[in-house]
Coordinates of C-alpha atoms and ligand atoms in Angstrom, one line a residue:
X1394 CA 26.7 -107.2 161.3
X1395 CA 25.6 -105.6 158.1
X1396 CA 24.4 -102.0 158.1
X1397 CA 22.8 -99.7 155.7
X1398 CA 25.8 -97.7 154.4
X1399 CA 24.8 -95.3 151.7
X1400 CA 23.0 -92.9 154.0
X1401 CA 23.9 -90.3 156.6
X1402 CA 24.6 -91.1 160.3
X1403 CA 24.9 -88.5 163.0
X1404 CA 28.5 -88.6 164.1
X1405 CA 29.0 -85.8 166.6
X1406 CA 27.7 -82.4 167.6
X1407 CA 29.4 -79.6 165.6
X1408 CA 30.7 -78.3 168.9
X1409 CA 32.4 -81.6 169.7
X1410 CA 35.0 -81.1 167.0
X1411 CA 37.7 -78.4 166.9
X1412 CA 41.3 -78.4 165.8
X1413 CA 42.1 -81.1 168.4
X1414 CA 41.3 -84.5 167.0
X1415 CA 38.1 -86.1 168.2
X1416 CA 37.8 -89.9 168.1
X1417 CA 34.6 -91.8 167.6
X1418 CA 33.7 -95.4 166.5
X1419 CA 30.9 -95.6 164.0
X1420 CA 29.6 -98.8 162.5
X1421 CA 32.6 -100.5 164.0
X1422 CA 35.1 -98.2 162.2
X1423 CA 37.4 -95.9 164.2
X1424 CA 37.3 -92.3 162.8
X1425 CA 39.4 -89.2 163.8
X1426 CA 37.5 -85.9 163.3
X1427 CA 39.2 -82.6 163.1
X1428 CA 38.8 -79.1 161.7
X1429 CA 41.2 -77.3 159.4
X1430 CA 42.0 -73.6 159.9
X1431 CA 39.2 -72.7 157.5
X1432 CA 36.7 -74.3 159.9
X1433 CA 35.9 -77.2 157.7
X1434 CA 35.4 -80.5 159.4
X1435 CA 37.1 -83.7 158.2
X1436 CA 36.9 -87.4 159.2
X1437 CA 39.8 -89.8 158.6
X1438 CA 40.3 -93.5 159.3
X1439 CA 41.8 -93.5 162.8
X1440 CA 44.6 -95.9 162.2
X1441 CA 48.0 -94.9 160.8
X1442 CA 49.0 -97.3 158.0
X1443 CA 52.6 -97.4 159.3
X1444 CA 52.3 -99.1 162.7
X1445 CA 48.5 -98.6 163.2
X1446 CA 48.7 -96.0 165.9
X1447 CA 45.4 -94.0 166.4
X1448 CA 45.8 -90.8 164.5
X1449 CA 43.3 -89.2 166.9
X1450 CA 46.0 -89.3 169.6
X1451 CA 48.1 -87.0 167.4
X1452 CA 47.7 -83.3 166.7
X1453 CA 46.6 -81.1 163.8
X1454 CA 49.7 -79.5 162.3
X1455 CA 49.4 -77.1 159.4
X1456 CA 45.9 -78.4 158.6
X1457 CA 47.1 -82.0 158.5
X1458 CA 46.8 -84.6 161.2
X1459 CA 50.2 -85.8 162.5
X1460 CA 50.6 -89.3 163.7
X1461 CA 51.7 -89.3 167.4
X1462 CA 54.1 -92.3 166.9
X1463 CA 56.5 -91.4 164.1
X1464 CA 55.2 -88.2 162.7
X1465 CA 53.7 -89.0 159.3
X1466 CA 51.1 -86.4 158.4
X1467 CA 47.9 -86.9 156.5
X1468 CA 45.8 -84.3 154.7
X1469 CA 42.0 -84.0 154.7
X1470 CA 41.8 -86.3 151.7
X1471 CA 43.6 -89.0 153.6
X1472 CA 46.8 -88.9 151.6
X1473 CA 50.2 -88.8 153.4
X1474 CA 51.6 -85.3 152.9
X1475 CA 54.7 -85.4 154.9
X1476 CA 57.3 -88.0 155.9
X1477 CA 59.9 -86.7 158.3
X1478 CA 62.2 -89.8 157.9
X1479 CA 64.4 -88.6 155.0
X1480 CA 62.7 -90.8 152.3
X1481 CA 59.9 -90.5 149.8
X1482 CA 56.3 -90.9 150.8
X1483 CA 55.3 -94.5 150.2
X1484 CA 52.4 -94.8 147.7
X1485 CA 50.4 -96.9 150.2
X1486 CA 50.7 -94.3 152.9
X1487 CA 47.0 -93.1 153.0
X1488 CA 44.0 -93.5 155.1
X1489 CA 40.3 -93.5 154.2
X1490 CA 38.6 -90.1 154.2
X1491 CA 34.8 -89.9 154.9
X1492 CA 32.3 -87.5 153.4
X1493 CA 30.8 -85.2 156.1
X1494 CA 28.1 -82.6 156.2
X1495 CA 27.1 -80.2 159.1
X1496 CA 23.4 -79.7 159.6
X1497 CA 21.0 -79.2 162.5
X1498 CA 24.0 -78.7 164.9
X1499 CA 25.3 -82.1 164.0
X1500 CA 28.1 -83.5 161.9
X1501 CA 26.7 -86.3 159.7
X1502 CA 28.9 -89.0 158.1
X1503 CA 28.3 -91.0 154.9
X1504 CA 29.6 -94.6 155.5
X1505 CA 28.9 -95.9 152.0
X1506 CA 30.9 -96.4 148.8
X1507 CA 28.4 -94.6 146.6
X1508 CA 28.8 -90.8 146.2
X1509 CA 27.3 -89.0 149.2
X1510 CA 23.9 -87.5 148.5
X1511 CA 23.0 -84.4 150.4
X1512 CA 19.4 -84.9 149.6
X1513 CA 19.2 -88.1 151.6
X1514 CA 19.4 -86.0 154.8
X1515 CA 15.8 -85.7 156.0
X1516 CA 14.2 -82.3 156.1
X1517 CA 12.1 -83.2 159.1
X1518 CA 14.5 -81.6 161.6
X1519 CA 14.0 -78.1 160.2
X1520 CA 12.4 -77.1 163.5
X1521 CA 16.0 -76.8 164.9
X1522 CA 16.6 -73.8 162.7
X1523 CA 13.1 -72.3 163.0
X1524 CA 12.6 -69.2 165.2
X1525 CA 9.2 -70.5 166.3
X1526 CA 11.0 -73.1 168.4
X1527 CA 13.7 -73.3 170.9
X1528 CA 15.6 -76.6 171.3
X1529 CA 17.8 -78.3 173.8
X1530 CA 19.9 -81.2 172.9
X1531 CA 21.9 -84.1 174.5
X1532 CA 23.9 -87.2 173.8
X1533 CA 24.2 -90.5 175.5
X1534 CA 26.0 -93.7 174.7
X1535 CA 23.8 -96.8 175.0
X1536 CA 25.1 -100.3 175.7
X1537 CA 22.8 -101.9 173.2
X1538 CA 22.2 -102.6 169.5
X1539 CA 20.8 -99.5 167.7
X1540 CA 17.6 -101.2 166.7
X1541 CA 16.7 -101.7 170.3
X1542 CA 16.6 -97.9 170.7
X1543 CA 14.4 -97.6 167.6
X1544 CA 12.1 -100.3 169.0
X1545 CA 11.9 -98.3 172.2
X1546 CA 10.9 -95.1 170.5
X1547 CA 8.5 -96.6 168.0
X1548 CA 6.6 -98.4 170.8
X1549 CA 5.7 -95.9 173.5
X1550 CA 3.6 -98.3 175.3
X1551 CA 6.6 -98.7 177.7
X1552 CA 6.1 -95.1 178.9
X1553 CA 3.4 -95.7 181.5
X1554 CA 5.6 -98.4 183.1
X1555 CA 9.1 -97.1 182.6
X1556 CA 8.7 -93.4 182.9
X1557 CA 6.7 -92.4 186.0
X1558 CA 7.4 -88.7 185.6
X1559 CA 5.1 -88.7 182.5
X1560 CA 2.1 -90.1 184.4
X1561 CA -1.2 -88.4 184.4
X1562 CA -2.3 -87.8 188.0
X1563 CA -5.3 -90.1 188.9
X1564 CA -5.1 -92.2 185.8
X1565 CA -3.4 -95.7 186.0
X1566 CA -1.0 -97.0 183.4
X1567 CA -3.6 -99.4 182.1
X1568 CA -6.3 -96.8 181.9
X1569 CA -3.8 -94.5 180.0
X1570 CA -3.1 -97.3 177.5
X1571 CA -6.9 -97.9 177.1
X1572 CA -7.5 -94.2 176.3
X1573 CA -4.7 -94.0 173.7
X1574 CA -5.6 -94.6 170.1
X1575 CA -2.9 -95.8 167.7
X1576 CA -2.5 -95.9 164.0
X1577 CA 0.4 -97.2 161.9
X1578 CA 1.2 -95.4 158.6
X1579 CA 3.6 -97.3 156.3
X1580 CA 5.3 -95.5 153.4
X1581 CA 8.1 -96.9 151.2
X1582 CA 10.9 -95.4 153.3
X1583 CA 9.0 -94.2 156.4
X1584 CA 6.9 -95.6 159.2
X1585 CA 4.7 -93.3 161.3
X1586 CA 3.5 -94.7 164.6
X1587 CA 0.7 -92.4 165.6
X1588 CA -0.7 -92.2 169.1
X1589 CA -3.2 -89.7 170.5
X1590 CA -5.4 -89.2 173.5
X1591 CA -8.5 -87.1 173.3
X1592 CA -9.9 -85.1 176.2
X1593 CA -7.5 -86.2 178.9
X1594 CA -5.9 -84.1 181.7
X1595 CA -2.3 -83.2 180.9
X1596 CA 0.7 -85.4 181.9
X1597 CA 3.3 -84.4 184.5
X1598 CA 5.7 -82.3 182.4
X1599 CA 2.9 -80.5 180.5
X1600 CA 1.6 -79.4 183.9
X1601 CA 4.8 -78.7 185.8
X1602 CA 6.8 -77.1 183.1
X1603 CA 4.3 -75.5 180.8
X1604 CA 1.7 -74.6 183.4
X1605 CA -1.4 -76.4 182.1
X1606 CA -3.6 -77.6 184.9
X1607 CA -6.6 -79.9 185.0
X1608 CA -8.3 -78.7 181.8
X1609 CA -8.8 -81.5 179.3
X1610 CA -6.5 -81.6 176.3
X1611 CA -6.0 -83.6 173.1
X1612 CA -2.5 -84.9 173.0
X1613 CA -0.5 -86.5 170.3
X1614 CA 2.8 -88.5 170.1
X1615 CA 3.6 -89.4 166.5
X1616 CA 6.9 -91.0 165.8
X1617 CA 8.2 -90.8 162.2
X1618 CA 10.9 -93.4 161.6
X1619 CA 13.3 -92.7 158.7
X1620 CA 15.9 -95.3 157.7
X1621 CA 18.2 -96.4 159.0
X1622 CA 17.6 -95.1 162.6
X1623 CA 16.4 -91.5 162.6
X1624 CA 13.2 -90.4 164.3
X1625 CA 11.2 -87.2 164.0
X1626 CA 8.9 -87.0 167.0
X1627 CA 5.8 -84.8 166.5
X1628 CA 4.4 -84.5 170.0
X1629 CA 2.1 -81.9 171.5
X1630 CA -1.1 -81.1 173.3
X1631 CA -3.8 -78.6 172.6
X1632 CA -7.0 -77.5 174.3
X1633 CA -10.2 -79.1 173.0
X1634 CA -11.1 -77.8 169.5
X1635 CA -7.9 -75.8 169.4
X1636 CA -5.7 -76.1 166.3
X1637 CA -2.6 -78.3 167.1
X1638 CA -0.1 -75.5 166.1
X1639 CA -1.8 -73.1 168.6
X1640 CA -1.2 -75.5 171.4
X1641 CA 2.0 -76.9 172.9
X1642 CA 4.2 -78.3 170.2
X1643 CA 7.2 -80.4 171.1
X1644 CA 9.0 -81.5 167.9
X1645 CA 12.0 -83.7 168.6
X1646 CA 14.9 -85.3 166.8
X1647 CA 16.3 -88.7 167.8
X1648 CA 19.4 -89.8 165.7
X1649 CA 20.8 -93.1 166.6
X1650 CA 24.1 -94.3 165.2
X1651 CA 25.6 -97.7 165.7
X1652 CA 29.0 -97.6 167.5
X1653 CA 29.3 -101.3 167.1
X1654 CA 26.7 -104.0 166.9
X1655 CA 26.2 -103.8 170.7
X1656 CA 26.6 -100.1 171.5
X1657 CA 25.1 -97.0 170.1
X1658 CA 25.4 -93.2 170.0
X1659 CA 22.1 -91.5 170.8
X1660 CA 21.7 -87.8 169.9
X1661 CA 18.5 -86.1 170.8
X1662 CA 17.1 -82.6 170.4
X1663 CA 13.9 -81.4 171.9
X1664 CA 12.1 -78.3 170.5
X1665 CA 9.3 -76.4 172.1
X1666 CA 7.1 -73.5 170.9
X1667 CA 6.5 -72.1 174.4
X1668 CA 8.7 -70.5 177.1
X1669 CA 11.0 -69.4 174.3
X1670 CA 12.9 -66.8 176.3
X1671 CA 13.2 -69.0 179.4
X1672 CA 16.7 -70.6 179.9
X1673 CA 15.4 -72.1 183.1
X1674 CA 12.9 -74.1 181.0
X1675 CA 15.9 -75.4 179.0
X1676 CA 17.4 -76.9 182.1
X1677 CA 14.1 -78.3 183.3
X1678 CA 13.2 -79.9 180.0
X1679 CA 16.7 -81.3 179.6
X1680 CA 16.5 -82.6 183.1
X1681 CA 13.2 -84.4 182.4
X1682 CA 14.6 -86.0 179.2
X1683 CA 17.9 -86.9 180.6
X1684 CA 16.2 -88.6 183.6
X1685 CA 14.0 -90.6 181.2
X1686 CA 16.8 -91.5 178.8
X1687 CA 19.8 -91.9 181.1
X1688 CA 18.1 -93.4 184.1
X1689 CA 15.2 -95.3 182.6
X1690 CA 15.5 -96.2 178.9
X1691 CA 19.3 -96.7 178.7
X1692 CA 19.6 -99.1 181.6
X1693 CA 16.6 -101.1 180.3
X1694 CA 18.1 -101.3 176.8
X1695 CA 21.5 -102.3 178.2
X1696 CA 19.7 -105.0 180.4
X1697 CA 17.8 -106.3 177.3
X1698 CA 21.0 -106.5 175.3
X1699 CA 22.7 -108.3 178.2
X1700 CA 19.9 -110.9 178.4
X1701 CA 20.2 -111.3 174.6
X1702 CA 23.9 -112.2 175.0
X1703 CA 25.9 -112.2 171.8
X1704 CA 22.7 -111.9 169.7
X1705 CA 22.1 -108.4 168.3
X1706 CA 18.9 -109.1 166.3
X1707 CA 15.9 -109.4 168.7
X1708 CA 13.9 -111.0 165.9
X1709 CA 16.4 -113.9 165.7
X1710 CA 15.4 -114.9 169.2
X1711 CA 11.7 -115.4 168.2
X1712 CA 10.2 -112.9 170.5
X1713 CA 6.6 -112.8 171.6
X1714 CA 5.0 -110.0 169.6
X1715 CA 2.2 -107.7 170.8
X1716 CA 0.0 -105.4 168.7
X1717 CA 2.2 -102.5 169.8
X1718 CA 5.2 -104.1 168.1
X1719 CA 3.7 -103.5 164.6
X1720 CA 5.6 -100.2 164.1
X1721 CA 9.1 -101.4 165.2
X1722 CA 8.7 -104.7 163.3
X1723 CA 7.6 -102.9 160.2
X1724 CA 10.6 -100.5 160.4
X1725 CA 12.9 -103.5 160.9
X1726 CA 11.5 -105.2 157.8
X1727 CA 11.9 -102.1 155.7
X1728 CA 15.5 -101.6 156.8
X1729 CA 16.3 -105.3 156.3
X1730 CA 15.0 -105.0 152.7
X1731 CA 17.0 -101.8 152.1
X1732 CA 20.2 -103.5 153.5
X1733 CA 19.6 -106.6 151.3
X1734 CA 19.1 -104.4 148.2
X1735 CA 22.3 -102.5 149.0
X1736 CA 24.3 -105.7 149.4
X1737 CA 23.1 -107.0 146.1
X1738 CA 24.2 -103.9 144.2
Ligands
FES1020 S1 52.5 -95.4 163.4 FE1 52.0 -93.6 162.4 S2 53.9 -92.8 161.8 FE2 54.4 -94.7 162.7
FE2_1021 FE1 11.4 -94.3 176.9

């Protein structure tokens, strides 16, 4: 499978990596992450060039990673720095070193051969460092191709069927879809799938967690897709004729990274502009999201992938397309174009 490579992928939470090596597979490549004593994070190819042992099973010794098998050591740039076997260091004794950056509580990795460009990291997730918001975050591994997760997020028409906790009391799934207006905004490297409902009673979490009752609210759920597989979710609800920013604002980050062509890393962070000093709300909110993602979305995506068999591109199976597929299909086309352009270079 070909991926977009000259871009940043979320690799791990900053807190996942310390001075003990941390292994993760990204775009099919095995990588060993570790920190040196100055706190800087590094990522090396997780395969010793001697007998191909995973370096991540070794230890960090004097700011180098030491192979667990015969003790060669490699520095942050991937070059072998120490050979304990009474001979010179062979010229070929080196591993690939990856460019990393820490931002928004995550370690991001650049998988391409062009120089890493810090500016290619989207600014949309600034809410994570904004005192107006408090955020909770989570991770799950999904047994499915990364684009199936993007499809899922860009087409929220699944919510009334797959996520009963988000129901609006007294309004059926069909009625809820009928009362939702949608708009697709296409930009050169962004797709925005906008959805809003005017003058509707609030859904389950808006009531139970944030204390809104039966008053009518205008709600929005706008998904901004950024290539290759990042989503800024601008969601919220406000009282009628109230400015959006004065109501409930729930900005979220969804960062999806292919592990292989049939499994993905899914990092998510959910911000809120209410109940800022309430750790109990952190738990509640995380519980609602984890239930939806772990117990509802993930098993569905894994089941889809299983039915697709070895195929990883849903479009290759000639699927029936509905109007609600326009956003995911547009995003897929833009990404395919970017991958093709990158391959030609
Ligand atoms: S396999 Fe790494 S030193 Fe031998
Ligand atoms: Fe979902």
